Short mmCIF file of C-alpha atoms in Angstrom, two decimals:
data_model
loop_
_atom_site.label_atom_id
_atom_site.label_comp_id
_atom_site.label_asym_id
_atom_site.label_seq_id
_atom_site.Cartn_x
_atom_site.Cartn_y
_atom_site.Cartn_z
CA MET A 30 -0.13 0.02 -0.12
CA GLY A 31 1.59 3.26 -0.76
CA PHE A 32 1.51 6.73 0.85
CA TRP A 33 -2.11 7.83 -0.37
CA LYS A 34 -3.68 4.41 0.27
CA ASN A 35 -2.15 4.82 3.99
CA VAL A 36 -3.71 8.40 4.21
CA ASP A 37 -7.05 7.33 2.55
CA GLU A 38 -6.90 4.32 5.61
CA TYR A 39 -5.74 6.93 8.19
CA LEU A 40 -8.79 8.93 7.23
CA LYS A 41 -11.20 6.45 7.51
CA PHE A 42 -9.55 5.46 10.96
CA LYS A 43 -10.26 9.08 12.23
CA GLY A 44 -13.48 9.85 10.83
CA ILE A 45 -11.99 12.57 8.51
CA PRO A 46 -13.74 13.56 5.38
CA ARG A 47 -11.32 14.10 2.22
CA LYS A 48 -12.74 17.59 1.83
CA GLU A 49 -11.45 18.30 5.17
CA LEU A 50 -8.27 17.05 4.44
CA ALA A 51 -7.89 19.10 0.99
CA ILE A 52 -9.32 22.34 2.70
CA GLY A 53 -7.09 21.88 5.55
CA THR A 54 -4.12 21.26 2.96
CA GLY A 55 -5.08 23.56 -0.15
CA ILE A 56 -4.90 20.81 -2.22
CA LYS A 57 -8.20 20.24 -4.51
CA VAL A 58 -10.15 17.12 -3.38
CA GLN A 59 -10.08 15.67 -6.78
CA THR A 60 -6.59 15.95 -6.82
CA ILE A 61 -6.88 13.82 -3.34
CA ASP A 62 -9.59 11.52 -4.57
CA ARG A 63 -7.53 10.46 -7.97
CA ALA A 64 -3.94 10.00 -6.12
CA ILE A 65 -6.31 7.73 -3.66
CA GLN A 66 -7.72 5.90 -6.59
CA ARG A 67 -4.65 5.54 -8.44
CA ASP A 68 -2.24 5.01 -4.73
CA SER A 69 0.14 7.45 -6.89
CA ASP A 70 3.23 8.37 -4.84
CA ALA A 71 2.63 11.66 -2.99
CA LYS A 72 4.65 14.99 -4.48
CA PHE A 73 7.04 16.00 -1.67
CA ALA A 74 5.09 19.15 -1.37
CA ASP A 75 1.60 17.59 -1.03
CA GLY A 76 2.75 14.82 1.08
CA LEU A 77 4.33 17.39 3.82
CA LYS A 78 1.34 19.44 3.89
CA VAL A 79 -0.76 16.42 4.21
CA CYS A 80 1.47 15.20 7.17
CA LYS A 81 2.02 18.49 8.95
CA TYR A 82 -2.08 19.26 8.72
CA LEU A 83 -2.75 15.42 10.22
CA ASN A 84 0.35 16.17 12.26
CA VAL A 85 1.53 12.57 11.88
CA PRO A 86 4.91 11.70 10.62
CA PHE A 87 5.88 11.40 6.84
CA GLU A 88 7.46 7.92 7.74
CA GLU A 89 3.92 6.73 8.59
CA PHE A 90 2.30 6.77 5.53
CA LEU A 91 5.20 5.37 3.31
CA GLU A 92 4.87 2.11 1.93
CA SER A 93 4.37 0.08 5.15
CA GLU A 94 2.82 -3.18 3.98
CA ALA A 95 4.44 -3.05 0.72
CA VAL A 96 6.89 -6.02 1.67
CA LEU A 97 4.28 -8.47 2.29
CA PRO A 98 1.89 -9.78 -0.32
CA SER A 99 -1.74 -9.10 0.53
CA ASP A 100 -2.78 -12.62 0.47
CA ARG A 101 0.16 -13.27 3.16
CA LYS A 102 -0.80 -10.92 5.89
CA THR A 103 0.80 -11.99 9.23
CA ASP A 104 -1.66 -12.44 12.05
CA SER A 105 -0.39 -9.36 13.97
CA GLN A 106 -1.27 -7.43 10.54
CA LYS A 107 -5.12 -9.17 10.54
CA GLU A 108 -5.59 -8.53 14.44
CA ILE A 109 -4.39 -4.66 13.87
CA LYS A 110 -6.74 -4.57 11.00
CA GLU A 111 -9.58 -5.83 13.16
CA GLN A 112 -8.60 -3.52 16.09
CA LEU A 113 -9.32 -0.82 13.50
CA ASN A 114 -12.46 -2.05 12.49
CA LEU A 115 -13.78 -2.47 15.84
CA TYR A 116 -12.61 1.00 16.88
CA ARG A 117 -14.27 2.28 13.68
CA LYS A 118 -17.85 0.44 14.92
CA TYR A 119 -17.53 1.54 18.30
CA HIS A 120 -15.52 4.86 18.24
CA GLU A 121 -18.23 6.87 19.77
CA LEU A 122 -18.55 4.80 22.66
CA ILE A 123 -15.30 4.28 23.46
CA ARG A 124 -15.12 8.38 23.10
CA TYR A 125 -17.74 8.51 25.98
CA CYS A 126 -16.26 5.95 28.23
CA GLU A 127 -13.18 8.31 28.39
CA PHE A 128 -14.97 10.72 30.33
CA LEU A 129 -16.42 8.51 32.54
CA PRO A 130 -14.30 7.98 36.11
CA SER A 131 -12.53 4.52 36.28
CA ASN A 132 -15.42 2.76 38.62
CA GLN A 133 -18.06 3.96 36.60
CA ARG A 134 -16.09 2.56 33.15
CA GLN A 135 -15.70 -1.08 34.99
CA SER A 136 -19.58 -1.05 35.63
CA VAL A 137 -19.99 0.16 31.96
CA LYS A 138 -17.64 -3.32 31.01
CA GLN A 139 -19.20 -5.44 33.07
CA LEU A 140 -22.81 -4.50 32.10
CA ALA A 141 -21.75 -5.15 28.28
CA LYS A 142 -20.46 -8.41 29.60
CA SER A 143 -23.64 -9.53 30.95
CA LEU A 144 -25.21 -8.35 27.93
CA ALA A 145 -23.03 -10.21 25.72
CA GLU A 146 -23.32 -13.87 27.91
CA ALA A 147 -26.93 -13.41 27.87
CA ILE A 148 -27.03 -14.06 23.93
CA PRO A 149 -26.52 -17.78 22.89
CA SER A 150 -24.21 -16.93 20.13
CA TYR A 151 -22.02 -15.16 22.51
CA THR A 152 -18.41 -17.00 22.72
CA PRO A 153 -15.92 -15.28 25.05
CA SER A 154 -12.50 -14.31 23.56
CA ASN A 155 -10.52 -14.79 26.76
#
């Protein structure tokens, strides 16, 4: 995966629309869309603008998965992808929980566990 695909994954993970990135960097949204679709390399200046706006080191968006073929991902990569998907799905709940005191967070965790255990198809992960 190249620079622009990694940027796109990051935007999805953070819930940032491409249009917001375009406005924040001064890069046309059509240019960003096209670059992501083609997974082209970023022009150095554009790459710096993107990284500065997102406050992410440039190296983070370089070809991190290019070494492994996509059909042979390691268990670690699969686990990270699963965690990202869970975060995307439940990020709002997680944010609410961050504002709770520790004892209330534990109560929410216990409540969720009890609800899950009441479902016949539930299988504990731990």
